[in-house]
Coordinates of C-alpha atoms and ligand atoms in Angstrom, one line a residue:
M1184 CA 240.2 -16.1 -153.0
I1185 CA 243.5 -16.7 -154.2
N1186 CA 244.5 -19.8 -156.1
I1187 CA 247.7 -21.2 -155.0
T1188 CA 249.6 -23.8 -157.2
L1189 CA 252.0 -25.5 -154.7
L1190 CA 254.8 -27.4 -156.6
G1191 CA 256.6 -29.7 -154.0
A1192 CA 253.7 -30.3 -151.9
T1193 CA 254.9 -33.2 -150.1
G1194 CA 258.4 -31.6 -149.0
S1195 CA 259.4 -29.5 -146.1
I1196 CA 258.4 -26.2 -147.6
G1197 CA 255.2 -27.6 -149.1
K1198 CA 254.0 -28.8 -145.8
S1199 CA 254.7 -25.7 -143.9
T1200 CA 252.9 -23.8 -146.9
L1201 CA 249.7 -26.0 -146.4
S1202 CA 249.8 -25.4 -142.6
V1203 CA 249.6 -21.6 -143.5
V1204 CA 246.9 -22.1 -145.7
D1205 CA 244.9 -24.0 -143.1
L1206 CA 245.2 -20.9 -140.8
H1207 CA 243.4 -18.9 -143.7
P1208 CA 240.8 -20.9 -145.5
D1209 CA 239.0 -18.0 -146.5
M1210 CA 242.0 -16.3 -148.2
F1211 CA 243.8 -19.2 -150.2
N1212 CA 242.3 -22.0 -152.2
I1213 CA 244.8 -24.8 -153.2
F1214 CA 244.5 -24.9 -156.9
A1215 CA 247.2 -27.5 -157.9
L1216 CA 249.5 -29.9 -156.2
S1217 CA 252.7 -31.6 -157.3
A1218 CA 254.9 -34.3 -155.9
H1219 CA 257.5 -36.6 -157.3
T1220 CA 256.9 -40.2 -156.2
S1221 CA 255.0 -40.1 -153.0
W1222 CA 251.6 -40.8 -154.3
Q1223 CA 250.0 -42.0 -151.0
E1224 CA 250.8 -38.6 -149.5
M1225 CA 249.4 -37.0 -152.4
L1226 CA 246.4 -38.8 -152.2
K1227 CA 245.8 -37.9 -148.6
L1228 CA 246.4 -34.0 -149.7
C1229 CA 244.0 -34.4 -152.5
Q1230 CA 241.2 -35.8 -149.9
T1231 CA 241.9 -32.6 -147.8
Y1232 CA 242.3 -29.8 -150.0
Q1233 CA 240.3 -31.1 -153.3
P1234 CA 242.6 -29.4 -155.8
T1235 CA 241.6 -29.1 -159.2
F1236 CA 245.0 -30.7 -160.3
A1237 CA 247.4 -33.1 -158.9
V1238 CA 250.7 -33.7 -160.8
M1239 CA 252.9 -36.7 -160.1
T1240 CA 256.2 -36.2 -162.1
D1241 CA 256.9 -39.7 -161.8
A1242 CA 254.4 -41.8 -164.2
H1243 CA 254.3 -45.0 -162.2
A1244 CA 253.1 -42.9 -159.3
A1245 CA 250.8 -40.8 -161.4
E1246 CA 249.0 -44.1 -162.3
K1247 CA 248.7 -45.5 -158.8
L1248 CA 247.2 -42.2 -157.8
S1249 CA 244.7 -42.0 -160.6
N1250 CA 243.8 -45.5 -159.8
K1251 CA 242.9 -44.5 -156.1
I1252 CA 241.7 -41.0 -156.4
Q1253 CA 238.1 -40.2 -155.8
G1254 CA 236.5 -36.9 -156.6
D1255 CA 237.1 -34.1 -159.3
T1256 CA 240.8 -33.8 -159.1
V1257 CA 242.4 -34.4 -162.6
V1258 CA 245.7 -36.3 -162.1
L1259 CA 248.4 -35.4 -164.7
A1260 CA 251.9 -37.2 -165.1
G1261 CA 255.5 -36.0 -166.0
A1262 CA 257.4 -32.9 -165.7
Q1263 CA 255.8 -31.0 -168.5
A1264 CA 252.6 -30.9 -166.5
L1265 CA 254.4 -28.9 -163.8
N1266 CA 254.6 -26.1 -166.4
T1267 CA 250.9 -26.4 -167.1
I1268 CA 249.9 -25.9 -163.5
A1269 CA 252.4 -23.1 -162.9
S1270 CA 251.4 -21.0 -166.0
H1271 CA 247.3 -22.2 -165.5
E1272 CA 245.3 -19.0 -166.2
Q1273 CA 243.4 -19.8 -162.9
T1274 CA 246.6 -19.8 -160.9
D1275 CA 247.4 -16.8 -158.8
Y1276 CA 250.3 -17.6 -156.8
V1277 CA 253.0 -20.3 -157.5
M1278 CA 255.1 -21.6 -154.4
A1279 CA 258.1 -23.1 -156.4
A1280 CA 259.1 -25.6 -153.7
I1281 CA 260.7 -28.6 -155.7
V1282 CA 264.3 -29.3 -154.6
G1283 CA 267.1 -29.1 -157.2
A1284 CA 267.6 -28.3 -160.8
A1285 CA 264.2 -30.2 -161.4
G1286 CA 262.4 -27.1 -160.2
M1287 CA 263.8 -24.8 -162.5
D1288 CA 261.5 -25.2 -165.6
S1289 CA 258.4 -24.8 -163.8
S1290 CA 259.5 -21.8 -161.9
L1291 CA 260.6 -20.3 -165.3
A1292 CA 257.2 -21.2 -166.6
A1293 CA 255.4 -19.3 -163.7
A1294 CA 257.7 -16.3 -164.6
Q1295 CA 256.8 -16.2 -168.3
A1296 CA 253.1 -16.4 -167.3
G1297 CA 253.5 -13.4 -165.0
K1298 CA 252.5 -15.0 -161.8
R1299 CA 253.4 -14.2 -158.3
I1300 CA 256.3 -16.5 -157.8
M1301 CA 257.2 -17.3 -154.2
L1302 CA 260.5 -18.5 -154.8
A1303 CA 261.9 -21.5 -152.4
N1304 CA 263.8 -23.3 -155.3
K1305 CA 266.9 -21.1 -155.2
E1306 CA 268.5 -23.4 -157.8
S1307 CA 266.4 -21.7 -160.6
L1308 CA 268.5 -18.7 -160.0
V1309 CA 271.8 -20.5 -159.5
L1310 CA 271.3 -22.2 -162.8
A1311 CA 269.3 -19.5 -165.0
G1312 CA 269.7 -16.3 -162.9
D1313 CA 269.6 -14.1 -165.9
I1314 CA 267.2 -15.8 -168.0
F1315 CA 265.0 -16.1 -165.0
M1316 CA 265.2 -12.4 -163.8
Q1317 CA 264.7 -11.1 -167.5
A1318 CA 261.4 -13.2 -167.8
V1319 CA 260.2 -12.0 -164.4
K1320 CA 260.7 -8.5 -165.9
D1321 CA 259.3 -9.0 -169.3
N1322 CA 256.2 -10.6 -168.1
Q1323 CA 255.6 -8.3 -164.8
A1324 CA 255.9 -11.3 -162.7
E1325 CA 256.0 -10.9 -158.8
L1326 CA 259.0 -12.5 -157.3
I1327 CA 259.1 -13.0 -153.6
P1328 CA 261.8 -15.0 -152.1
V1329 CA 261.0 -18.0 -149.9
D1330 CA 264.4 -18.3 -148.2
S1331 CA 264.7 -16.9 -144.5
E1332 CA 267.7 -14.8 -145.4
H1333 CA 266.5 -13.2 -148.6
S1334 CA 263.0 -12.7 -147.2
A1335 CA 264.9 -10.8 -144.3
I1336 CA 266.7 -8.6 -146.8
F1337 CA 263.4 -8.1 -148.8
Q1338 CA 261.6 -7.1 -146.0
C1339 CA 264.6 -4.8 -144.8
L1340 CA 264.4 -3.1 -148.4
Q1341 CA 260.6 -2.1 -148.0
G1342 CA 261.9 1.3 -147.2
G1343 CA 264.0 1.4 -150.4
R1344 CA 267.6 0.9 -151.0
S1345 CA 269.0 4.5 -151.0
G1346 CA 272.7 4.6 -149.5
L1347 CA 272.7 0.4 -149.4
S1348 CA 276.4 -0.6 -149.1
K1349 CA 276.2 -4.2 -148.6
I1350 CA 273.9 -7.1 -147.6
Q1351 CA 274.9 -9.8 -145.1
L1352 CA 273.4 -13.3 -145.2
T1353 CA 273.4 -15.0 -141.8
A1354 CA 274.6 -18.6 -141.5
S1355 CA 273.7 -21.1 -139.0
G1356 CA 277.1 -22.8 -139.6
G1357 CA 275.3 -26.2 -139.6
P1358 CA 275.9 -29.2 -137.2
F1359 CA 279.6 -29.2 -137.6
L1360 CA 280.5 -25.6 -136.9
H1361 CA 282.7 -26.3 -134.1
A1362 CA 283.8 -29.8 -135.3
P1363 CA 287.4 -30.1 -135.8
L1364 CA 288.5 -30.5 -139.8
A1365 CA 289.8 -34.1 -138.8
E1366 CA 286.5 -35.4 -137.6
L1367 CA 284.5 -34.5 -140.6
G1368 CA 285.6 -37.5 -142.7
T1369 CA 283.7 -39.8 -140.5
I1370 CA 280.3 -38.2 -140.6
T1371 CA 277.2 -40.1 -141.6
P1372 CA 274.2 -38.9 -143.7
E1373 CA 272.0 -39.1 -140.6
Q1374 CA 274.5 -36.4 -138.5
A1375 CA 274.7 -34.2 -141.4
C1376 CA 271.0 -34.2 -141.7
A1377 CA 270.2 -33.0 -138.1
H1378 CA 270.3 -29.6 -138.2
P1379 CA 270.6 -27.8 -134.8
N1380 CA 267.8 -25.0 -135.9
W1381 CA 266.0 -25.6 -138.9
S1382 CA 263.9 -28.8 -140.2
M1383 CA 264.5 -29.4 -143.7
G1384 CA 264.5 -31.8 -146.6
R1385 CA 267.7 -34.1 -146.9
K1386 CA 269.4 -32.4 -149.6
I1387 CA 269.3 -28.8 -148.2
S1388 CA 270.4 -30.1 -144.8
V1389 CA 273.6 -31.6 -146.2
D1390 CA 274.0 -28.4 -148.0
S1391 CA 273.7 -26.6 -144.7
A1392 CA 276.3 -28.9 -143.2
T1393 CA 278.9 -28.1 -146.0
M1394 CA 277.7 -24.4 -146.1
M1395 CA 277.1 -25.1 -149.9
N1396 CA 273.5 -23.7 -148.9
K1397 CA 275.2 -20.4 -148.2
G1398 CA 277.1 -20.4 -151.3
L1399 CA 273.9 -21.0 -153.3
E1400 CA 272.4 -18.5 -151.4
V1401 CA 274.9 -15.8 -152.1
I1402 CA 274.1 -16.5 -155.7
E1403 CA 270.6 -16.4 -155.2
A1404 CA 270.9 -12.7 -153.5
H1405 CA 273.3 -11.6 -156.5
Y1406 CA 270.4 -11.9 -158.7
L1407 CA 267.4 -11.2 -156.7
F1408 CA 269.0 -7.8 -155.3
N1409 CA 271.1 -7.1 -158.3
L1410 CA 274.4 -6.8 -156.2
P1411 CA 278.0 -7.9 -157.1
A1412 CA 279.7 -10.6 -155.0
D1413 CA 281.8 -7.8 -153.2
C1414 CA 278.5 -6.5 -151.7
I1415 CA 277.2 -9.7 -150.4
D1416 CA 278.7 -10.8 -147.2
V1417 CA 278.4 -14.0 -145.0
V1418 CA 278.4 -14.0 -141.1
V1419 CA 278.1 -17.4 -138.9
H1420 CA 275.3 -16.7 -136.4
P1421 CA 274.6 -20.1 -134.8
Q1422 CA 271.2 -19.4 -133.1
S1423 CA 269.7 -18.3 -136.5
I1424 CA 267.5 -15.4 -134.7
I1425 CA 269.0 -12.6 -137.1
H1426 CA 267.8 -13.9 -140.4
S1427 CA 270.0 -11.3 -142.4
S1428 CA 271.1 -7.5 -142.6
V1429 CA 271.2 -4.8 -145.0
Y1430 CA 274.2 -2.2 -144.4
F1431 CA 273.7 1.6 -145.3
E1432 CA 276.2 4.2 -145.8
D1433 CA 275.2 6.2 -142.9
G1434 CA 276.1 3.6 -140.4
S1435 CA 272.6 2.1 -140.2
T1436 CA 272.1 -1.6 -140.2
L1437 CA 268.6 -3.1 -140.7
S1438 CA 268.1 -6.8 -139.7
Q1439 CA 265.0 -9.0 -139.5
L1440 CA 264.6 -11.3 -136.5
G1441 CA 262.3 -14.2 -135.6
N1442 CA 262.2 -17.6 -134.3
P1443 CA 263.7 -20.0 -137.1
D1444 CA 260.6 -21.5 -138.6
M1445 CA 259.9 -21.1 -142.4
R1446 CA 256.1 -20.6 -141.8
T1447 CA 257.2 -16.8 -141.2
V1448 CA 258.8 -16.5 -144.4
I1449 CA 256.1 -18.4 -146.4
S1450 CA 253.1 -16.5 -144.8
Y1451 CA 255.0 -13.1 -145.7
A1452 CA 255.2 -14.1 -149.4
M1453 CA 251.7 -15.2 -149.5
S1454 CA 250.2 -11.9 -147.8
Y1455 CA 252.8 -9.4 -149.1
P1456 CA 252.7 -6.3 -148.7
D1457 CA 250.3 -7.3 -145.7
R1458 CA 251.1 -9.6 -142.9
I1459 CA 249.0 -12.3 -141.6
S1460 CA 249.2 -14.8 -139.0
S1461 CA 251.8 -17.7 -139.6
G1462 CA 251.4 -20.0 -136.5
V1463 CA 255.0 -18.9 -135.5
S1464 CA 255.2 -17.5 -131.9
S1465 CA 256.9 -14.1 -131.4
L1466 CA 260.5 -13.9 -130.2
D1467 CA 261.2 -13.4 -126.3
L1468 CA 264.5 -11.6 -126.5
T1469 CA 265.0 -12.2 -122.8
Q1470 CA 264.7 -15.9 -123.1
N1471 CA 267.1 -16.3 -125.9
S1472 CA 270.7 -17.5 -125.3
P1473 CA 273.3 -14.9 -126.1
L1474 CA 273.5 -14.2 -130.0
E1475 CA 277.2 -15.2 -131.4
F1476 CA 278.7 -14.1 -134.6
Y1477 CA 281.7 -15.5 -136.3
A1478 CA 283.4 -14.9 -139.6
P1479 CA 283.0 -18.0 -141.8
D1480 CA 285.9 -20.5 -142.2
F1481 CA 286.4 -20.7 -145.9
D1482 CA 289.1 -23.6 -145.4
K1483 CA 287.1 -25.9 -143.6
F1484 CA 283.6 -25.1 -145.5
A1485 CA 285.4 -25.1 -148.9
C1486 CA 281.9 -25.2 -150.8
L1487 CA 281.2 -21.5 -149.6
R1488 CA 284.8 -20.5 -150.9
L1489 CA 283.9 -22.5 -154.3
A1490 CA 280.5 -20.6 -154.7
F1491 CA 282.1 -16.9 -154.1
E1492 CA 284.6 -18.1 -156.9
A1493 CA 281.8 -19.5 -159.2
L1494 CA 279.8 -16.3 -158.9
K1495 CA 282.9 -14.1 -159.8
K1496 CA 283.8 -16.1 -162.6
G1497 CA 280.0 -16.0 -163.9
G1498 CA 278.7 -17.8 -167.0
S1499 CA 278.5 -21.7 -166.6
A1500 CA 280.4 -22.0 -163.5
M1501 CA 277.5 -21.6 -161.2
G1502 CA 275.4 -24.3 -163.1
T1503 CA 278.4 -26.6 -163.1
M1504 CA 279.0 -26.3 -159.5
N1505 CA 275.2 -26.8 -158.7
A1506 CA 275.2 -30.0 -160.8
A1507 CA 278.3 -31.2 -159.2
N1508 CA 276.9 -30.7 -155.8
E1509 CA 273.6 -32.3 -156.6
I1510 CA 275.5 -35.3 -157.6
A1511 CA 278.1 -35.4 -154.8
V1512 CA 275.3 -34.9 -152.2
S1513 CA 273.3 -37.8 -153.4
S1514 CA 276.3 -39.9 -153.4
F1515 CA 277.0 -39.1 -150.0
L1516 CA 273.6 -39.7 -149.0
N1517 CA 274.0 -43.3 -150.6
G1518 CA 277.0 -43.8 -148.8
Q1519 CA 279.2 -43.8 -151.9
I1520 CA 281.6 -40.9 -150.9
K1521 CA 282.5 -39.2 -147.5
F1522 CA 281.4 -35.9 -146.4
V1523 CA 284.5 -34.4 -146.8
D1524 CA 284.6 -35.5 -150.5
I1525 CA 281.7 -33.3 -151.7
A1526 CA 283.7 -30.2 -152.0
I1527 CA 286.5 -32.1 -153.6
I1528 CA 284.2 -33.5 -156.3
I1529 CA 282.9 -29.9 -157.1
E1530 CA 286.1 -28.5 -157.4
K1531 CA 287.4 -31.1 -159.5
T1532 CA 284.1 -31.0 -161.8
L1533 CA 284.7 -27.5 -161.9
E1534 CA 288.3 -27.8 -163.2
L1535 CA 287.3 -30.3 -165.9
A1536 CA 284.1 -28.6 -167.2
K1537 CA 284.3 -26.4 -170.0
H1538 CA 283.6 -22.8 -169.1
T1539 CA 281.0 -20.9 -171.4
H1540 CA 278.7 -18.1 -171.3
L1541 CA 275.0 -19.4 -171.1
N1542 CA 272.5 -17.4 -173.1
T1543 CA 269.7 -19.7 -173.9
L1544 CA 267.7 -22.4 -171.6
D1545 CA 268.7 -25.2 -173.6
A1546 CA 272.5 -24.1 -173.2
V1547 CA 271.8 -24.0 -169.4
I1548 CA 270.4 -27.7 -169.7
I1549 CA 273.0 -29.0 -171.6
N1550 CA 275.8 -27.5 -169.3
D1551 CA 273.8 -29.1 -166.3
Q1552 CA 273.8 -32.5 -168.1
D1553 CA 277.4 -32.6 -169.1
A1554 CA 278.4 -31.1 -165.5
R1555 CA 276.6 -34.0 -164.0
A1556 CA 278.2 -36.7 -166.2
I1557 CA 281.5 -35.3 -165.4
A1558 CA 280.8 -35.3 -161.6
K1559 CA 279.9 -38.7 -161.9
E1560 CA 283.0 -39.7 -163.7
V1561 CA 285.2 -37.9 -160.9
I1562 CA 283.0 -39.9 -158.4
Q1563 CA 284.0 -43.1 -160.0
A1564 CA 287.6 -42.5 -160.5
Y1565 CA 287.8 -41.3 -157.0
A1566 CA 285.6 -43.5 -154.8
Ligands
NAD989 P1 262.1 -31.7 -149.7 O1 263.2 -32.7 -150.1 O2 261.5 -31.9 -148.3 O3 260.9 -31.7 -150.7 C1 261.2 -31.5 -152.0 C2 259.8 -31.6 -153.0 O4 260.2 -31.8 -154.1 C3 258.7 -33.0 -152.5 O5 257.5 -32.4 -152.8 C4 259.4 -33.8 -153.7 O6 258.1 -34.7 -154.1 C5 259.5 -32.8 -154.8 N1 260.6 -33.4 -155.7 C6 261.8 -34.0 -155.5 N2 262.3 -34.4 -156.6 C7 261.7 -34.1 -157.6 C8 261.9 -34.1 -159.1 N3 262.7 -34.6 -159.5 N4 260.5 -33.5 -159.8 C9 259.6 -33.0 -159.5 N5 259.5 -32.8 -158.0 C10 260.5 -33.5 -157.2 O7 262.7 -30.1 -149.9 P2 262.4 -28.8 -149.1 O8 263.4 -28.8 -148.1 O9 261.1 -28.5 -149.1 O10 263.2 -27.8 -150.3 C11 262.6 -27.4 -151.4 C12 263.3 -26.2 -151.9 O11 263.3 -24.9 -151.0 C13 264.7 -26.5 -152.2 O12 265.2 -25.7 -153.5 C14 265.7 -25.9 -151.1 O13 266.8 -25.2 -151.3 C15 264.4 -24.6 -150.7 N6 264.6 -24.0 -149.3 C16 264.0 -25.0 -148.3 C17 264.0 -24.4 -147.1 C18 263.9 -25.5 -145.8 O14 263.7 -24.9 -144.6 N7 263.4 -26.7 -146.2 C19 264.6 -23.3 -146.8 C20 264.9 -22.3 -147.9 C21 264.7 -22.8 -149.1
MG990 MG1 267.9 -19.9 -146.4

């Protein structure tokens, strides 16, 4: 039996993970679960899965859960408790599916404890890629991507990387791929969150609409596959059937295809190097609409340009960009700024923030906090 700690259990990736676990009750045991505020949902999950630990990072929610919970589950409160369950000696695999920078510390704790990390929280790599990859190496942790593009590349590289010339991430282009630039000013959060192919949390849905998600993924790929920005390419593919490709010097291209459903990616991370059923149906290529491919428009999707620039600049630029993006996206979701302002806020924050090299986790955290403060000031001056 494999003991799983599921961080971010109430989210989109969390729920999909549980649905794969449901298909394989003889293989996987839910050892620990975490959520932020949604204690009622957590209560139901505890009734179903009877985990050893349930962590609510919000103290008030933890208290509510403690008062209601029955059975042997121990309720823990606060962000520090995430590290406890991520590194617990009885934990075998950690699904890191918290959204945003809040997921970094616990992903790192899993790496330091030498676990199999099924990494959905791409922000861990964007913020602290060097530190995180070093911790994986030093502690013989196993890092399996839980992002459809990176899982595709990981799968395509199972035969080795001899002669690799570049990797190519596919991007759906989000809901506004064909919308004229002039129309982007009036987009509402609901429109931005209505992704044509993937059902996801609100923050990553907005990131997909601005293509910042692809920008974060370019940085994620840089660290996961140890490749420079020049060897990472992006192609827009609205049908999301080809999940990404690897190009080789001999003219070969390997791609991974499938219906757009994260359960395939999650089940692969849980069963690697084997494959198990995920609940996702097979592709029927004869039933698919024609597959289209376009070069990305870096003017319309300025966030993608900013991410490539931040990766090339290195150091604190990536963390600064991520922090400014998190603040800008939540301000957009609150109705404080317009959709098109997101990229402007990020660019302005990058101009104002100090550029440094981040060698320690403390430096990463301080940079993240500073960048958030600058982004908030920029928004106040702007909105
Ligand atoms: P979501 O918003 O649906 O869920 C987020 C989870 O994190 C919830 O369980 C929530 O309780 C928890 N959480 C939120 N804020 C927290 C905080 N401050 N402290 C601790 N926990 C907190 O998000 P999601 O769509 O499932 O995405 C999770 C991660 O996976 C993100 O990093 C995202 O980029 C990545 N990812 C998601 C998808 C997808 O299809 N949804 C695909 C690839 C990668
Ligand atoms: Mg992705």
